[in-house]
mmCIF file of C-alpha atoms in Angstrom:
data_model
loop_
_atom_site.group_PDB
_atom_site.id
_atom_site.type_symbol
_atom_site.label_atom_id
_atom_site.label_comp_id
_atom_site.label_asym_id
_atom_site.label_seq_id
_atom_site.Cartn_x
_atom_site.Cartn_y
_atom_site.Cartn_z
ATOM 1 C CA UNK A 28 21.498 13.251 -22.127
ATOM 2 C CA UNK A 29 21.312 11.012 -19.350
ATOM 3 C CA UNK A 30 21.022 13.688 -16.743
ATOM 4 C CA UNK A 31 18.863 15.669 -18.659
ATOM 5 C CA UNK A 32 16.636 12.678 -18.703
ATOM 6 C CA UNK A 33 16.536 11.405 -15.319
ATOM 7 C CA UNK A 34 16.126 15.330 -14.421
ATOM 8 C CA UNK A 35 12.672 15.210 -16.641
ATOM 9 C CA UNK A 36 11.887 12.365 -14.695
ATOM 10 C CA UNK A 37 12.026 13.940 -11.779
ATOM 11 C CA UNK A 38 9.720 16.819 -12.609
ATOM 12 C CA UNK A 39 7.270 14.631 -13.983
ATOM 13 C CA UNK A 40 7.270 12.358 -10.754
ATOM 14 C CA UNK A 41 6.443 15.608 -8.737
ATOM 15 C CA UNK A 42 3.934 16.760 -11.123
ATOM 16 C CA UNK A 43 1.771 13.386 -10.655
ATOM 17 C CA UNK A 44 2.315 13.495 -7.104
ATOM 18 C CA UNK A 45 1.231 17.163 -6.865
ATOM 19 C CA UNK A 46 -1.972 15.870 -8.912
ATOM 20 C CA UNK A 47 -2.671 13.388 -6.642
ATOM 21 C CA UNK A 48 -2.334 15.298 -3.750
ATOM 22 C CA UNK A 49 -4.661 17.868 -5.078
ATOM 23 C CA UNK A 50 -7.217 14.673 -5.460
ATOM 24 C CA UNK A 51 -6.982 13.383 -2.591
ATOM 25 C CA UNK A 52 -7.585 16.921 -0.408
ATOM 26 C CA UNK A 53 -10.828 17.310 -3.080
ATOM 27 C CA UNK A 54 -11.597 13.903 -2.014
ATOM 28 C CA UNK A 55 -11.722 14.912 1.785
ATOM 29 C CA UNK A 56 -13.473 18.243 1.143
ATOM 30 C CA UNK A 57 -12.253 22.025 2.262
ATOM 31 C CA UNK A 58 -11.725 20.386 5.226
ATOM 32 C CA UNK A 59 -8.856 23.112 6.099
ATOM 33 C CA UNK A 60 -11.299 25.992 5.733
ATOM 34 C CA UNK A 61 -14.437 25.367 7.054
ATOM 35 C CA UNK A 62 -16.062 23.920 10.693
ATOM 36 C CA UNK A 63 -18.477 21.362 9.345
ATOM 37 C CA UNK A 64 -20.291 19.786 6.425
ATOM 38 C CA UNK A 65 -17.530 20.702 3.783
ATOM 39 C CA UNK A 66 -19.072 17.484 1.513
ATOM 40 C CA UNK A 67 -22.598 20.107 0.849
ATOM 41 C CA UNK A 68 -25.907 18.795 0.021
ATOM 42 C CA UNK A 69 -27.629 15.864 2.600
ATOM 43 C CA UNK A 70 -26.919 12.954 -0.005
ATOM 44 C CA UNK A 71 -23.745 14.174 -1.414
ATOM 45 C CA UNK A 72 -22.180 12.112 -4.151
ATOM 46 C CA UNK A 73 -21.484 9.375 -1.810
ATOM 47 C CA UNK A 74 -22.743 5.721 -2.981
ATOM 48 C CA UNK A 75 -25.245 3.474 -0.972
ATOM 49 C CA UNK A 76 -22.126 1.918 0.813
ATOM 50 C CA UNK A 77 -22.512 4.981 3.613
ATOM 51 C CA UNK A 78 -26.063 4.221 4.333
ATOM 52 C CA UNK A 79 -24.848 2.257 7.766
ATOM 53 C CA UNK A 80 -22.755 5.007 9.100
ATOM 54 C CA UNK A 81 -22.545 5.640 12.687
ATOM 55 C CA UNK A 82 -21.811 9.085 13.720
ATOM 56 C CA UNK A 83 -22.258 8.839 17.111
ATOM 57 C CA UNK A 84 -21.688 12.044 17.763
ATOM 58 C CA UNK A 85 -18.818 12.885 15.735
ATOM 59 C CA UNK A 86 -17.124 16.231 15.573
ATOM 60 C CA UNK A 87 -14.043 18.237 14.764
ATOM 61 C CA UNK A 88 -11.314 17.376 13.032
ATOM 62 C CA UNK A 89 -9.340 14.293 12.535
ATOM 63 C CA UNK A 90 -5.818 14.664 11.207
ATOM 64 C CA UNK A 91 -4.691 11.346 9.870
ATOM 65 C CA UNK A 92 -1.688 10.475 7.315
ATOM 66 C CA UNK A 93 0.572 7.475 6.139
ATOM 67 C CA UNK A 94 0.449 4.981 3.694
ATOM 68 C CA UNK A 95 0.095 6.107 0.404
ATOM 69 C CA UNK A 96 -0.708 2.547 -0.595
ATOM 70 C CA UNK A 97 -4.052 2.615 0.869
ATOM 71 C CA UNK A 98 -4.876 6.626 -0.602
ATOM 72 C CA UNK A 99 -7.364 5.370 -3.118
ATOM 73 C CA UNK A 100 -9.368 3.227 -0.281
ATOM 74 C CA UNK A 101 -8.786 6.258 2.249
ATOM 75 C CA UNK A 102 -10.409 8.821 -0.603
ATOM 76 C CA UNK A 103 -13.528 6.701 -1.047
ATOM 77 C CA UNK A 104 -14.340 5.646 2.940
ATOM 78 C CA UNK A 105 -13.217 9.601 3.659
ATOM 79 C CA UNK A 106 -15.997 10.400 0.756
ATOM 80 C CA UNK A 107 -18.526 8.717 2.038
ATOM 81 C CA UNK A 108 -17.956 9.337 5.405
ATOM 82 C CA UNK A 109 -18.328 12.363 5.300
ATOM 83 C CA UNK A 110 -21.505 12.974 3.488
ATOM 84 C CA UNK A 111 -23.154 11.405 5.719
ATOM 85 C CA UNK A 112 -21.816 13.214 9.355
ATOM 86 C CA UNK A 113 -20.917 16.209 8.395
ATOM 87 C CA UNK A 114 -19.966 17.431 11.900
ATOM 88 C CA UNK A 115 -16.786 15.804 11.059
ATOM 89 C CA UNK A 116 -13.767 15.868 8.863
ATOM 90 C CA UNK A 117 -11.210 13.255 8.159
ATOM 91 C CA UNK A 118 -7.858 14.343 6.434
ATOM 92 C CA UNK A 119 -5.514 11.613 5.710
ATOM 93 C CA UNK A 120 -2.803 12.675 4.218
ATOM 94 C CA UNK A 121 -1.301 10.007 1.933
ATOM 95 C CA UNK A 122 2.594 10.316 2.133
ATOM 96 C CA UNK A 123 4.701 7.151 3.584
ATOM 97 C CA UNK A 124 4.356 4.238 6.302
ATOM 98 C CA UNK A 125 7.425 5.815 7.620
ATOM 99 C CA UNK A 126 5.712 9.391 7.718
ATOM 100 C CA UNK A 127 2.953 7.955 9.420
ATOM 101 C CA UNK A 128 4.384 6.566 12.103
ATOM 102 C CA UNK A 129 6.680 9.269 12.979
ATOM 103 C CA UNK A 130 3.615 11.585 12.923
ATOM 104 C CA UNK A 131 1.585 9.454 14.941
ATOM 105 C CA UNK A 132 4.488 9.194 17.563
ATOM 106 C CA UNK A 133 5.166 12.981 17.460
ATOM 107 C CA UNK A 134 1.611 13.152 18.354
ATOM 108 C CA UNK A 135 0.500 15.595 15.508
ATOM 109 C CA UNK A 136 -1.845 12.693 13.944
ATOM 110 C CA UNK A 137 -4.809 11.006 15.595
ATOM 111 C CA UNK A 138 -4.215 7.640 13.336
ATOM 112 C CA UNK A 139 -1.732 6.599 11.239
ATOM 113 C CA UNK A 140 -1.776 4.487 8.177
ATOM 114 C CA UNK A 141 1.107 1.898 8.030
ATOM 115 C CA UNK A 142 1.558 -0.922 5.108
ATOM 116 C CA UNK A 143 3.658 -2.720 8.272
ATOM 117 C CA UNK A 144 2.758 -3.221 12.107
ATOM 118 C CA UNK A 145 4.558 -1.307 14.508
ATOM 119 C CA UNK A 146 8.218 -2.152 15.760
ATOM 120 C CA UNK A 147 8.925 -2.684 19.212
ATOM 121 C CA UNK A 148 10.571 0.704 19.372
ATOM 122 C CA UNK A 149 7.868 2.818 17.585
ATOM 123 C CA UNK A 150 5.455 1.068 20.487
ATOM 124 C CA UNK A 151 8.040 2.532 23.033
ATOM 125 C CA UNK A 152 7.481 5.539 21.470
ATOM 126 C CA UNK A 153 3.676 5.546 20.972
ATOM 127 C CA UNK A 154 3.291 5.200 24.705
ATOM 128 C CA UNK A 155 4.670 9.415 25.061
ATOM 129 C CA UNK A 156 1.243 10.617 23.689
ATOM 130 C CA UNK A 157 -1.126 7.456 24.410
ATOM 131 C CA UNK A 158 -1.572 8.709 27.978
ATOM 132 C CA UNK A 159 -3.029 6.777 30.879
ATOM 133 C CA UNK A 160 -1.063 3.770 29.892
ATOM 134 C CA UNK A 161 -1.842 3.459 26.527
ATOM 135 C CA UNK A 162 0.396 2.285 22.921
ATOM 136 C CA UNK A 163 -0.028 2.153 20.190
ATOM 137 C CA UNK A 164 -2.242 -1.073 18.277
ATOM 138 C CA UNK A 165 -2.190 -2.337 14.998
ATOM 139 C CA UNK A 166 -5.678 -2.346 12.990
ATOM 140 C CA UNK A 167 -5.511 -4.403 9.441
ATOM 141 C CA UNK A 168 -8.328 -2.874 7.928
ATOM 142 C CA UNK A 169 -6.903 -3.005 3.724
ATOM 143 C CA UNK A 170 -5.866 -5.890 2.046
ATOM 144 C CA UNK A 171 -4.185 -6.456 -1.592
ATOM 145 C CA UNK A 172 -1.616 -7.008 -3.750
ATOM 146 C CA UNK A 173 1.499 -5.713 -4.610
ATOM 147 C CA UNK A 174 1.682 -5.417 -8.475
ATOM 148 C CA UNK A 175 4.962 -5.754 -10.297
ATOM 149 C CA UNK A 176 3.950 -3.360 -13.572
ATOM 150 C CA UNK A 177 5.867 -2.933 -16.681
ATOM 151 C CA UNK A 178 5.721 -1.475 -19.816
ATOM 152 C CA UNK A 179 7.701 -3.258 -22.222
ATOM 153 C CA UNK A 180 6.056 -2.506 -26.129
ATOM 154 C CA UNK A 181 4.772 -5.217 -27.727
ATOM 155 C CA UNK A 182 5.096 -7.679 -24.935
ATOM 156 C CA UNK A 183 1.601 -7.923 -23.170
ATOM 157 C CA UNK A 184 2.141 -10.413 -20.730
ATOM 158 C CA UNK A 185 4.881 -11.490 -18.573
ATOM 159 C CA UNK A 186 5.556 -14.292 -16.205
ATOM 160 C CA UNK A 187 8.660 -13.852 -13.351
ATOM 161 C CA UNK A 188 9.512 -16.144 -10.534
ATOM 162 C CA UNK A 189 11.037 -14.746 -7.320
ATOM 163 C CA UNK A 190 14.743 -15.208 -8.130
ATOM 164 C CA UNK A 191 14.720 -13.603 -11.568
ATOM 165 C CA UNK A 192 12.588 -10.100 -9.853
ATOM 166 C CA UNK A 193 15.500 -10.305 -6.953
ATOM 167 C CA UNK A 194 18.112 -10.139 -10.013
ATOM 168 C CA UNK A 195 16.113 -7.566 -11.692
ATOM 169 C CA UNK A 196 15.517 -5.267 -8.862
ATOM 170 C CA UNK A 197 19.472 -5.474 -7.476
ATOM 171 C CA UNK A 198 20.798 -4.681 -11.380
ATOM 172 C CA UNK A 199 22.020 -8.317 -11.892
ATOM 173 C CA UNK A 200 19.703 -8.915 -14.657
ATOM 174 C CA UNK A 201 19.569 -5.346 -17.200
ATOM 175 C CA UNK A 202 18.026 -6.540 -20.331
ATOM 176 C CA UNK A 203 14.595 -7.721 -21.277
ATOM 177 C CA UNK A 204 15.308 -10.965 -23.185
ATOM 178 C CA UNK A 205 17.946 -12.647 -20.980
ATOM 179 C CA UNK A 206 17.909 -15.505 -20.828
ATOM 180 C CA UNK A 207 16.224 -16.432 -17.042
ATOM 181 C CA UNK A 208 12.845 -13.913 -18.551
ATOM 182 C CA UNK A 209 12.942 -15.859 -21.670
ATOM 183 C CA UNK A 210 13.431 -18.923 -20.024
ATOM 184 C CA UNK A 211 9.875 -18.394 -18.274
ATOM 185 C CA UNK A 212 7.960 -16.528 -21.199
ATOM 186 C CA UNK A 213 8.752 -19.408 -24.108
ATOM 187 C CA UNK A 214 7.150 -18.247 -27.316
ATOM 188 C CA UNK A 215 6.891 -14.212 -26.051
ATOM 189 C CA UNK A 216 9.519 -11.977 -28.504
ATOM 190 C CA UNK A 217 11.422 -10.314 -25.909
ATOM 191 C CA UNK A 218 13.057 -6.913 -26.725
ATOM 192 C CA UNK A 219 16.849 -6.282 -26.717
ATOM 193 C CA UNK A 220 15.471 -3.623 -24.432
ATOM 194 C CA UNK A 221 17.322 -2.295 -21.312
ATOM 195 C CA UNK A 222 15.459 -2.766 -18.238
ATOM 196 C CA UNK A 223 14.996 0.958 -16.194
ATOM 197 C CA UNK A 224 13.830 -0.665 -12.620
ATOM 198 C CA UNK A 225 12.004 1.857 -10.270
ATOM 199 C CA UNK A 226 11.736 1.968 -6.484
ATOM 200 C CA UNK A 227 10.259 4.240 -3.820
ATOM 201 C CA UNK A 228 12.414 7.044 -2.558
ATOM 202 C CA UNK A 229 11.189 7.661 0.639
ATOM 203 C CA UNK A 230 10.650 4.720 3.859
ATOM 204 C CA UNK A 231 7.440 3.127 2.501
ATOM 205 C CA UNK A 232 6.165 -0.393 3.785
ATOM 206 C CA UNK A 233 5.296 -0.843 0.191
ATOM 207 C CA UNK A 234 9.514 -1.360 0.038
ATOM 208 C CA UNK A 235 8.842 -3.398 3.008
ATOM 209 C CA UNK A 236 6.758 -5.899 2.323
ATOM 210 C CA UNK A 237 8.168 -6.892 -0.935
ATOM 211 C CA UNK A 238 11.271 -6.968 0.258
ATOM 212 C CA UNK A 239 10.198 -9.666 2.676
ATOM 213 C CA UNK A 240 8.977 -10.869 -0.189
ATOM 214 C CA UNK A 241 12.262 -11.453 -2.154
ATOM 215 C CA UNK A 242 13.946 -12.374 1.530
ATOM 216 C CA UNK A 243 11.307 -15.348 2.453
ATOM 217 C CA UNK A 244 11.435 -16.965 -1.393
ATOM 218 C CA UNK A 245 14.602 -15.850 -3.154
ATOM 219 C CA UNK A 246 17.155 -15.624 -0.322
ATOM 220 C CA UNK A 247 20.549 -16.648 -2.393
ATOM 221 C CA UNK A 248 19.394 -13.608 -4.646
ATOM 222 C CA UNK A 249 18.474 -11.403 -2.525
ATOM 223 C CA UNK A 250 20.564 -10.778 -0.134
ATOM 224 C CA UNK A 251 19.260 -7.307 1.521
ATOM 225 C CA UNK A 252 16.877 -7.021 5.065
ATOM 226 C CA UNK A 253 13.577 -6.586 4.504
ATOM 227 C CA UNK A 254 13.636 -2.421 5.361
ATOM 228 C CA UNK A 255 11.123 -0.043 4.480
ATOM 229 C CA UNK A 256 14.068 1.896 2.628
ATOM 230 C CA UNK A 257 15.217 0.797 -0.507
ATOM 231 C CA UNK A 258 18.732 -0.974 -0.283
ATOM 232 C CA UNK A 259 19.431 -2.501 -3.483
ATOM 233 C CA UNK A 260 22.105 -0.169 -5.740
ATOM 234 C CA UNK A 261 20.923 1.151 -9.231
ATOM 235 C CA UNK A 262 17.816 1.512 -10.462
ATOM 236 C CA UNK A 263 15.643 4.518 -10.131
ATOM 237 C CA UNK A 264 13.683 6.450 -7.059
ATOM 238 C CA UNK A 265 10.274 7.993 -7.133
ATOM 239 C CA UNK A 266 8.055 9.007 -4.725
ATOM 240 C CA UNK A 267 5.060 7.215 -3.499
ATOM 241 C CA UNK A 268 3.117 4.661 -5.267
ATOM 242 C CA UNK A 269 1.580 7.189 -7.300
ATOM 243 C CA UNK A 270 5.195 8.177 -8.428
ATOM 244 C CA UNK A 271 6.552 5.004 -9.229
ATOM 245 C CA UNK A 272 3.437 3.988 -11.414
ATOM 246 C CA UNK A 273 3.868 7.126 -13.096
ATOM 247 C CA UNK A 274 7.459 6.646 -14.376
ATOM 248 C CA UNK A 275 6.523 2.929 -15.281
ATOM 249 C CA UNK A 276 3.665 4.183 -17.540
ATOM 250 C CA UNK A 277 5.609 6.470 -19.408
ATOM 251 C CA UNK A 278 8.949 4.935 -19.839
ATOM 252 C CA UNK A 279 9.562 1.744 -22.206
ATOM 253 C CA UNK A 280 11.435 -0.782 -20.568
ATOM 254 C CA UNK A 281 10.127 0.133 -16.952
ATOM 255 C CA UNK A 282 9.537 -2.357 -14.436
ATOM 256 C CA UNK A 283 8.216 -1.212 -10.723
ATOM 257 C CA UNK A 284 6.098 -2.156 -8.022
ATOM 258 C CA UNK A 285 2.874 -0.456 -6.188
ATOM 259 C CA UNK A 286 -0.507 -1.355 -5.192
ATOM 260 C CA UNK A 287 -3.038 -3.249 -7.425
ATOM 261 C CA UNK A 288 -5.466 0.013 -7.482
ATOM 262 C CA UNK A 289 -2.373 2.199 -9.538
ATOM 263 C CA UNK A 290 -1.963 -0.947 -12.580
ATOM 264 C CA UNK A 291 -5.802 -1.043 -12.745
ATOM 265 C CA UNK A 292 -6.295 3.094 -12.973
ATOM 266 C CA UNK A 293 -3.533 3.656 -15.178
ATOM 267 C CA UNK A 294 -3.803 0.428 -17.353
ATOM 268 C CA UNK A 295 -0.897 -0.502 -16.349
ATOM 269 C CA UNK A 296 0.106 -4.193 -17.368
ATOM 270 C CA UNK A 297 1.078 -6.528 -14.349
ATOM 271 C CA UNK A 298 3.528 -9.707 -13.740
ATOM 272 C CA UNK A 299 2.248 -12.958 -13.238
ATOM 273 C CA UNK A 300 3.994 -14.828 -10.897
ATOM 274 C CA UNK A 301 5.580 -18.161 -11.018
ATOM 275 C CA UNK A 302 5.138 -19.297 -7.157
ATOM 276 C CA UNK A 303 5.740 -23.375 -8.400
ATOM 277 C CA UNK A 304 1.417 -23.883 -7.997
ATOM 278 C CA UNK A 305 0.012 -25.173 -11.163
ATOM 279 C CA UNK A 306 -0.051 -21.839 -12.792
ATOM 280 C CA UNK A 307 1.339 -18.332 -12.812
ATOM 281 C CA UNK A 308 -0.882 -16.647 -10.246
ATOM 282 C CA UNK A 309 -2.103 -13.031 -11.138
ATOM 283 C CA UNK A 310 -1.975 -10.063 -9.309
ATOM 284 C CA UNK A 311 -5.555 -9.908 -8.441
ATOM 285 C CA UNK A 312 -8.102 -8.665 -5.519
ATOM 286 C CA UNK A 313 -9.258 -12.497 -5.604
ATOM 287 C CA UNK A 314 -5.716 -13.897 -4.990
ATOM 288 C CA UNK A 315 -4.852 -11.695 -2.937
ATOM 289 C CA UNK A 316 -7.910 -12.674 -0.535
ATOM 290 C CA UNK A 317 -6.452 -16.203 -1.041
ATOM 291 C CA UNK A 318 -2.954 -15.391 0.339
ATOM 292 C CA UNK A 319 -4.142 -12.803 2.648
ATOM 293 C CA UNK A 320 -7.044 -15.573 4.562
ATOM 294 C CA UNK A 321 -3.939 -18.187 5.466
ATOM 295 C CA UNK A 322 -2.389 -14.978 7.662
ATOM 296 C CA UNK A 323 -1.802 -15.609 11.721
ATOM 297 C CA UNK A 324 -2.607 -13.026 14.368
ATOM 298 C CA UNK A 325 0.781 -12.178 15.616
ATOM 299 C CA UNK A 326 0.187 -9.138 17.794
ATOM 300 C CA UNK A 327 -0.699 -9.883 21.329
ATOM 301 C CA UNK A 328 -3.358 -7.677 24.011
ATOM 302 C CA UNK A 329 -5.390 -5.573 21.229
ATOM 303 C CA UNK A 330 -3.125 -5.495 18.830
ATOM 304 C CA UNK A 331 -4.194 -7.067 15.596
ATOM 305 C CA UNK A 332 -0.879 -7.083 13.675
ATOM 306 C CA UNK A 333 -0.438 -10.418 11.379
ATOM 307 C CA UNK A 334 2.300 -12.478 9.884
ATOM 308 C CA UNK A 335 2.028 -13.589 6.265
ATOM 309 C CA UNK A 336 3.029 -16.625 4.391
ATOM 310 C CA UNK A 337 5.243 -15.087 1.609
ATOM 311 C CA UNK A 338 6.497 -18.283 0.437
ATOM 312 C CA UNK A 339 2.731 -19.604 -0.235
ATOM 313 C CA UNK A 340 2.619 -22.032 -3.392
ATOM 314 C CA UNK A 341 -1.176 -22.718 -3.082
ATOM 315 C CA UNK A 342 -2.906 -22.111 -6.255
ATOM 316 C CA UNK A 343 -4.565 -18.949 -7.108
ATOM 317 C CA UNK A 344 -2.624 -17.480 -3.838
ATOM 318 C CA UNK A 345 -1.002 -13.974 -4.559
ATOM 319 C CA UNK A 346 2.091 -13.929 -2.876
ATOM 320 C CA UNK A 347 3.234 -10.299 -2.585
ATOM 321 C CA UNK A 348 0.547 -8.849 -0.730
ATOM 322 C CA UNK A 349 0.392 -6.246 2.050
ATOM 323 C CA UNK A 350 -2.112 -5.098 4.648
ATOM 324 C CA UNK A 351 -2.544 -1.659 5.850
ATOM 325 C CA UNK A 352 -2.393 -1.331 9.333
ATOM 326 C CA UNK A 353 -4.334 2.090 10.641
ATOM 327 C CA UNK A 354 -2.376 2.566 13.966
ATOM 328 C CA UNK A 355 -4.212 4.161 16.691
ATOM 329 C CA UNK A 356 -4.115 4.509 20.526
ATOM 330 C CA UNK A 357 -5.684 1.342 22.207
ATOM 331 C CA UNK A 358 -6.378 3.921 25.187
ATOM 332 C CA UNK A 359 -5.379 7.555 26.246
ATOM 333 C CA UNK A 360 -6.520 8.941 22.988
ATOM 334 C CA UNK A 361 -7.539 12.561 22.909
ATOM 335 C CA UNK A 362 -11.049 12.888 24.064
ATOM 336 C CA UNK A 363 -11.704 15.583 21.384
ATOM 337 C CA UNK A 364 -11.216 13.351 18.133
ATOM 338 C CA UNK A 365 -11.826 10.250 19.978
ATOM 339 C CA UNK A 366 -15.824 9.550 18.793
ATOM 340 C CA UNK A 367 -14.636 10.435 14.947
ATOM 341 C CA UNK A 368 -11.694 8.330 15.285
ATOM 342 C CA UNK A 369 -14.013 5.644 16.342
ATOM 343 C CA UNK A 370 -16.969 6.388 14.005
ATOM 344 C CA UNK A 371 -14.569 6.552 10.946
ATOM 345 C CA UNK A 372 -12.954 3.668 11.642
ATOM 346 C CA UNK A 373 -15.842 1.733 12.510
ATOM 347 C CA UNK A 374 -17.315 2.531 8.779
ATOM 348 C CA UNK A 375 -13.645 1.543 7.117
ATOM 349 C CA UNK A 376 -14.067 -1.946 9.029
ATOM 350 C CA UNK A 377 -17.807 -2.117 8.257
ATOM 351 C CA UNK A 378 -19.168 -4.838 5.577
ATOM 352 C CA UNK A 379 -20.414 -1.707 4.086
ATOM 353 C CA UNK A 380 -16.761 -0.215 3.936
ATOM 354 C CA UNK A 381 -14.565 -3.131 3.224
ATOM 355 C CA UNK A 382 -16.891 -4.094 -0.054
ATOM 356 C CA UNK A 383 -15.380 -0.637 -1.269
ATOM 357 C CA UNK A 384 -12.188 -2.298 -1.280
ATOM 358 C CA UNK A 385 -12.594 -5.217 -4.048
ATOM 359 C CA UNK A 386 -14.373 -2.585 -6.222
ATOM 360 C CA UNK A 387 -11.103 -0.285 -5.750
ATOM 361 C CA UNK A 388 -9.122 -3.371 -6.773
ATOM 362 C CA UNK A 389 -7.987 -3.822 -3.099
ATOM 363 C CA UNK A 390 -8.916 -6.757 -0.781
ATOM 364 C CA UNK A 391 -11.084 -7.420 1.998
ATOM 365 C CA UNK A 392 -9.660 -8.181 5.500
ATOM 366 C CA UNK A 393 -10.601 -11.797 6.127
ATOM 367 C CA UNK A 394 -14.208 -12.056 8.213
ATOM 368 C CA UNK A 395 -12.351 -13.298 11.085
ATOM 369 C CA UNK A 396 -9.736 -11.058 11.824
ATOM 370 C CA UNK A 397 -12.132 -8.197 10.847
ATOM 371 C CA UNK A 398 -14.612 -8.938 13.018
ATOM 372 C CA UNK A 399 -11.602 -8.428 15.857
ATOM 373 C CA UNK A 400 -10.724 -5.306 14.747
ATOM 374 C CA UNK A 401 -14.303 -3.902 15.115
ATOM 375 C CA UNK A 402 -14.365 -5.440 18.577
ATOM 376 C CA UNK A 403 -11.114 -3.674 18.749
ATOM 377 C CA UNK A 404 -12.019 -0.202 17.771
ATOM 378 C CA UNK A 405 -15.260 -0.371 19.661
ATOM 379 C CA UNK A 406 -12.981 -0.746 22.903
ATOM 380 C CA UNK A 407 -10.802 2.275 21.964
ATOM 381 C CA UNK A 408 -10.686 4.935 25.016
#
């Protein structure tokens, strides 16, 4: 029974994924079977936010893929985009950090979208196809929280500290009302419910970044690198964040992480955090801002990449956050996608674009850095 259950999990994980990928290329248009202005009519559906798009001559194709964290951000700006120059076409293709990068190195993407800045060796590598001397750069352009979601019935809310996720996520802790979850939820009836934890199958900086996470605040715990792959034994593996929120819906007793934007689509309930502030902090587009605004620039030259304060116990600061880096070329990028890169990218970093992203349950990427990364982009060649 087990295996035939874990097998019907499986199907159903590809089926969602399968959906979503079918949304997301509707998102972006026929872009595969048509030269220009896929999106039809002059207004489109897109919302005032494209009104301040920039073509600039724009053309062509731009093959783009990565982070599947960012997808629903990437549909809208894509969207929008491209209703208003329709001499171009962005297709992002939302897979995996790790996808991204290896694309972007191969040379088959234009940009890639990472949920972690480039290691020293994937630079060494971006400098094969950014000719004339160029790497590879870092560009935080989304912001937001990762959500811990569960679906436990009957309990609505839930409160966890770092120690007690590390013991939940590595198998050490397997049923809902032991004693460390009651411990933190007084007065909440906990089930004598076992606890089916999922993870990410595939590299995904997702995996990444709360595994720093667990590392920088629950070390004794946690005893695992921070690695885009998943390390930990047990527990279950689905793919992407759309896959993982899927299998936490449906399953009682599920516990699993993803972006904010999957919880809020899917009404999926979230974990509060117990950081040691005055009070549980939410996973929330707000607190993530708050968490996200104490980062440091830690790239050097043009690239923007930035070092978070996991271990933050600042009210109404979010702790498990990521930010989306969309790697490109600093110079020797191919002169035919080069002015859509730019364009596109432009918009995405645009106070036009980045109010998208608190409406999408994302967050903003704080008014300083951002206004680097248009300075940034601008200086692309």
């Amino acid at each position: 029974m087990k295996l035939q259950r874990k097998n019907r999990l499986r199907a159903t994980a590809l089926g969602v994924i399968a959906v979503s990928s079918a949304l997301a290329l509707t998102a972006c248009g026929s872009d595969n079977n048509s030269g220009s202005g896929s999106t039809g009519g002059t207004g489109g559906t897109a919302s005032g936010a494209a009104s301040n798009v920039k073509c600039d001559g724009a053309k062509g194709q731009v093959l783009a893929s990565g982070s599947s964290a960012q997808k629903n951000a990437m549909d809208l700006w894509v969207k929008n985009y491209m209703a208003s120059c329709k001499d171009a076409q962005i297709n992002y293709k939302s897979s995996s950090s790790g996808e991204g990068i290896v694309a972007f190195t191969q040379g088959t993407v234009a940009f890639a979208g990472s949920d972690s800045p480039l290691k020293p060796e994937q630079v060494a590598d971006s400098k094969k196809v950014c000719t004339g001397g160029g790497q590879g750069i870092n560009l935080p352009m989304v912001g937001g929280p990762i959500a811990i979601g569960f679906h436990v019935e009957g309990v609505d809310s839930l409160v966890l500290d770092a120690p007690t996720l590390a013991k939940i996520f590595n198998g050490k802790i397997t049923k809902w009302n032991d004693e460390a979850i009651a411990k933190l939820n007084q007065g909440v009836k906990l089930p004598d419910l076992a606890i089916q934890a999922f993870h990410r199958s595939e590299d995904s900086g997702t995996t990444e970044n709360l595994t720093k996470y667990l590392s920088a605040t629950a070390k004794s715990d946690w005893t695992y690198a921070p690695a885009k792959k998943w390390a930990a034994p047990g527990g279950q593996a689905a793919s992407g964040s759309a896959g993982v929120a899927a299998q936490v819906k449906q399953t009682n007793g599920a516990i699993g992480y993803f972006e904010l934007s999957y919880a809020s689509s899917q009404s999926i309930k979230t974990v509060d955090i117990n950081t040691g502030a005055s009070a549980p902090v939410k996973a929330s587009s707000a607190n993530a801002s708050t968490a996200i605004a104490a980062a440091k620039i830690a790239g050097t030259g043009k690239d923007l990449a930035l070092k978070l304060d996991y271990t933050t116990k600042a009210d109404n600061a979010y702790p498990i956050v990521l930010v989306t880096y969309e790697v490109a070329c600093d110079k020797g990028n191919k002169a035919a996608t080069l002015p859509a890169v730019k364009s596109f990218l432009s918009y995405a970093a645009s106070a036009d674009g980045q109010k998208l992203l608190t409406d999408a349950s994302y967050a903003p990427i704080p008014a300083e850095i951002n206004a680097k990364v248009i300075e940034t982009i601008n200086s692309l060649s």
